[in-house]
Tab-separated table of C-alpha atoms in Angstrom:
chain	number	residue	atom	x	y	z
A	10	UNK	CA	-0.359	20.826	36.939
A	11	UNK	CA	2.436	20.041	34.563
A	12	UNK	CA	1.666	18.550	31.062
A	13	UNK	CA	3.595	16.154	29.153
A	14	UNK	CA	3.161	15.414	25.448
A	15	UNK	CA	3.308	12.029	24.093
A	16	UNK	CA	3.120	11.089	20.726
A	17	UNK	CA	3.186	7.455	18.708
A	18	UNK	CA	6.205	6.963	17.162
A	19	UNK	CA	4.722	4.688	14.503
A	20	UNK	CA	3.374	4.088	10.898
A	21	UNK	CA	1.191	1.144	9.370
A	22	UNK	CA	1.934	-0.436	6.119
A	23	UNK	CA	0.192	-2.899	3.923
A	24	UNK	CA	1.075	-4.575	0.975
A	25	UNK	CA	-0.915	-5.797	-2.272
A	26	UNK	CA	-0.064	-7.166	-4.976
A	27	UNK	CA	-2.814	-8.551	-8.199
A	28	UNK	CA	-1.447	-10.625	-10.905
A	29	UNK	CA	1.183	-13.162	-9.477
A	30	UNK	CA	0.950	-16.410	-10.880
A	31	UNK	CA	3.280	-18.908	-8.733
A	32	UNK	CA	5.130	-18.883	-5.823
A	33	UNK	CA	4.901	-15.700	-3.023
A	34	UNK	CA	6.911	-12.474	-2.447
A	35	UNK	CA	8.444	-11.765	0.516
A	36	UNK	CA	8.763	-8.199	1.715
A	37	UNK	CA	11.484	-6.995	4.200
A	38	UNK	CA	11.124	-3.488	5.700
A	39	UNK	CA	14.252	-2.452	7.341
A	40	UNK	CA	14.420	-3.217	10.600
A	41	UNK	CA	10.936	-4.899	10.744
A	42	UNK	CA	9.839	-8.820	10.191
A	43	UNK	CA	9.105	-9.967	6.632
A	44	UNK	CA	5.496	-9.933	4.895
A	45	UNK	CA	4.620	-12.731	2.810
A	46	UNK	CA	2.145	-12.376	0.001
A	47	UNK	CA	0.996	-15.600	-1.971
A	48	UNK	CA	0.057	-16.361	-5.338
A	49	UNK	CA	-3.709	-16.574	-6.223
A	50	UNK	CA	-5.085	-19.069	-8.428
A	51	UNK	CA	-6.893	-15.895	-9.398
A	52	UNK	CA	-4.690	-13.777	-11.470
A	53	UNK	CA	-7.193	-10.617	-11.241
A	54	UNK	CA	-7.508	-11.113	-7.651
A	55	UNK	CA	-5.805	-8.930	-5.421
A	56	UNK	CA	-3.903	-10.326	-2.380
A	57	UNK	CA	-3.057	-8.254	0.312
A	58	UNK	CA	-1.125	-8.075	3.765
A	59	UNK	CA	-2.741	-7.396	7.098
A	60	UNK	CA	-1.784	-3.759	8.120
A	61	UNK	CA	1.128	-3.850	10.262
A	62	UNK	CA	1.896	-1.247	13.083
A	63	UNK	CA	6.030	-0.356	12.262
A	64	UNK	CA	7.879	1.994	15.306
A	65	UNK	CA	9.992	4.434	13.874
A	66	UNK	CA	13.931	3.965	14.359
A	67	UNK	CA	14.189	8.003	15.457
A	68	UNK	CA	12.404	7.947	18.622
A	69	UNK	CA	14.181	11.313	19.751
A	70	UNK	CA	13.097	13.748	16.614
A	71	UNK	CA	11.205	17.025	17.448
A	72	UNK	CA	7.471	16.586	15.975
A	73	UNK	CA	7.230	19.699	13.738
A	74	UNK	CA	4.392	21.530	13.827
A	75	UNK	CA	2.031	23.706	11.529
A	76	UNK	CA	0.177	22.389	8.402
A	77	UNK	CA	1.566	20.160	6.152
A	78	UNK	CA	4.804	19.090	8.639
A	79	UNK	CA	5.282	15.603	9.365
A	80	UNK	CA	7.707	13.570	11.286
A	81	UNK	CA	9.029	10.984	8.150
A	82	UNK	CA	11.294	8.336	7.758
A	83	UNK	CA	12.925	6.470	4.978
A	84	UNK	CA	13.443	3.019	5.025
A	85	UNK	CA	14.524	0.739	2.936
A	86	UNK	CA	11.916	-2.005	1.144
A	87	UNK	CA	13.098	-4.924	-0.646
A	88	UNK	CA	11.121	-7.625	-2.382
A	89	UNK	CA	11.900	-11.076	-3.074
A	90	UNK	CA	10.144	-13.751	-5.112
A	91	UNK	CA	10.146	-17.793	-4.534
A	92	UNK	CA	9.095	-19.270	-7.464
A	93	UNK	CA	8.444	-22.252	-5.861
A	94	UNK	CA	8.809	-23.322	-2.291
A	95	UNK	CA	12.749	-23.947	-1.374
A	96	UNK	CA	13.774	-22.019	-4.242
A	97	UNK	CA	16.127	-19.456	-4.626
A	98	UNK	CA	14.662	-16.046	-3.567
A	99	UNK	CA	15.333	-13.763	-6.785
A	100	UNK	CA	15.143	-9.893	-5.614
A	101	UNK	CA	12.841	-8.007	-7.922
A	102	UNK	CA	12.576	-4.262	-5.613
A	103	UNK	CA	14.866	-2.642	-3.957
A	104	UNK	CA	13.633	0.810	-2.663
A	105	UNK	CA	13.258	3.190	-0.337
A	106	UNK	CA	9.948	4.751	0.622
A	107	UNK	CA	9.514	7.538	2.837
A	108	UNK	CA	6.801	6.862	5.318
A	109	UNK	CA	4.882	9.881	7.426
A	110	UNK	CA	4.533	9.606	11.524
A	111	UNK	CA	0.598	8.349	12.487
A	112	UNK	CA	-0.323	7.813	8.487
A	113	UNK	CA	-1.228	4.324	7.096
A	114	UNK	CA	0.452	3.681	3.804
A	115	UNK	CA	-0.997	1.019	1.446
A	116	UNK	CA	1.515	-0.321	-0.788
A	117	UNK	CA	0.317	-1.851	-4.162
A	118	UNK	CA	3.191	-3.933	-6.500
A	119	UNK	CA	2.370	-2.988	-9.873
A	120	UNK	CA	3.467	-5.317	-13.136
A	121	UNK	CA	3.768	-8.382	-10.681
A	122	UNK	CA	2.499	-10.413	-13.790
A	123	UNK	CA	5.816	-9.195	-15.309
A	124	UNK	CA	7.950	-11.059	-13.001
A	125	UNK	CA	10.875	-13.058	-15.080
A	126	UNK	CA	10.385	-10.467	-18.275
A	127	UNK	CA	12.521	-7.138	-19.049
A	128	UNK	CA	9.283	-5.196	-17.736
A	129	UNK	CA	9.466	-3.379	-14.635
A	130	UNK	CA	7.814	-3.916	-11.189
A	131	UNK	CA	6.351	-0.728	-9.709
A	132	UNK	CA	5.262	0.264	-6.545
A	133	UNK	CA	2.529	2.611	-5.981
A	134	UNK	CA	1.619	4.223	-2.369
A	135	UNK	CA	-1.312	5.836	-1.439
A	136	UNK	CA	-1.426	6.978	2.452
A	137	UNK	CA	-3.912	8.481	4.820
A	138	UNK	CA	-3.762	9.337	8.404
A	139	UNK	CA	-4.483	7.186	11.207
A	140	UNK	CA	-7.216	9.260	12.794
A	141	UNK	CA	-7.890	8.044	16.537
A	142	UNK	CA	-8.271	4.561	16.787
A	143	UNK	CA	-8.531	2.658	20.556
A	144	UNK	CA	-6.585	-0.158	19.378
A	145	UNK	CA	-3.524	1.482	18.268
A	146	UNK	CA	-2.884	3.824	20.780
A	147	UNK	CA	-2.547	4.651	24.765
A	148	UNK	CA	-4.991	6.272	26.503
A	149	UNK	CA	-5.313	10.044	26.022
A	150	UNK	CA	-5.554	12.891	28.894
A	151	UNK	CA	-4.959	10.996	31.424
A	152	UNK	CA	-4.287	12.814	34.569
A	153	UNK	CA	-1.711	10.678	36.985
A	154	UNK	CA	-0.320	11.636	40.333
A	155	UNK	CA	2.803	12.981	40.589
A	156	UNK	CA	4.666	11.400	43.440
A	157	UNK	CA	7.717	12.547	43.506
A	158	UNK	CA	6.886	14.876	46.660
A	159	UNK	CA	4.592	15.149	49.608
A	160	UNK	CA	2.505	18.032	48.007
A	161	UNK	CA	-0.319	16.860	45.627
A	162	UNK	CA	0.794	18.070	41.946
A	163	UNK	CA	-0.797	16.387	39.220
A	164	UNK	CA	0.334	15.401	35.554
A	165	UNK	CA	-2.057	15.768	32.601
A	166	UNK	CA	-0.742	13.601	30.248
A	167	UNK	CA	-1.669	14.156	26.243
A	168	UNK	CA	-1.239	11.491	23.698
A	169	UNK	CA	-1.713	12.472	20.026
């Protein structure tokens, strides 16, 4: 039998953000489609993104191994804010956040109520790993045929 390792080549993200008054932020990750986060009525109410799946741009990196190693990227975050709708986007983050292979990273804008004063917006990001989860991955140890001769030989395939 031979065995081939897979691995995701991914990270989730999701964004939240209490305390903006009008208009919505829009959040580019490079690379990746924007997420949109409205205002709430609710200024104590915390508004948050759906957690989006994001495949990492190095797709050809060694996975390091032993404790605390982790395939990571950095990528670039920038955050806009539209007062109102058809207004000028005014960028209020620009930032780069390193993000760890098969974690899910929850990204909280801090200060938002300080948007349009000297104060600074934050970011905060707390991350945990992914853990197995049907929906985001392929199937694991599956064993497949390999046909690339008339002898039976088999391939045990392992995702993690």
């Amino acid at each position: 039998q031979n065995h081939i390792m897979l691995y995701r080549r991914f990270f989730g993200v999701k964004f939240k953000q209490t305390g903006l008054e009008k208009g919505r932020l829009r959040i580019k990750l490079e690379d990746a489609p924007s997420i949109y986060l409205n205002a709430n009525a609710d200024i104590h109410k915390t508004v948050e993104s759906e957690l989006k799946m994001v495949s990492m741009r190095n797709l050809t990196a060694n996975i390091p191994t032993g404790d605390n190693q982790h395939l990571t990227e950095n990528v670039k975050v920038e955050v806009f804010w539209e007062e109102t709708p058809g207004a000028e986007e005014k960028t209020i983050i620009s930032s780069s956040i390193t993000f760890k292979r098969n974690y899910t990273h929850s990204i909280a804008l801090t200060n938002i109520e300080h948007i349009g004063t000297p104060s600074d917006i934050g970011i905060e990001v707390e991350s945990g790993e992914m853990g197995e989860d049907i929906e985001q991955d392929i199937p694991c140890n599956e064993i497949m045929p390999n046909r690339s001769s008339n002898n039976k030989h088999y391939t045990n395939i392992v995702h993690k």
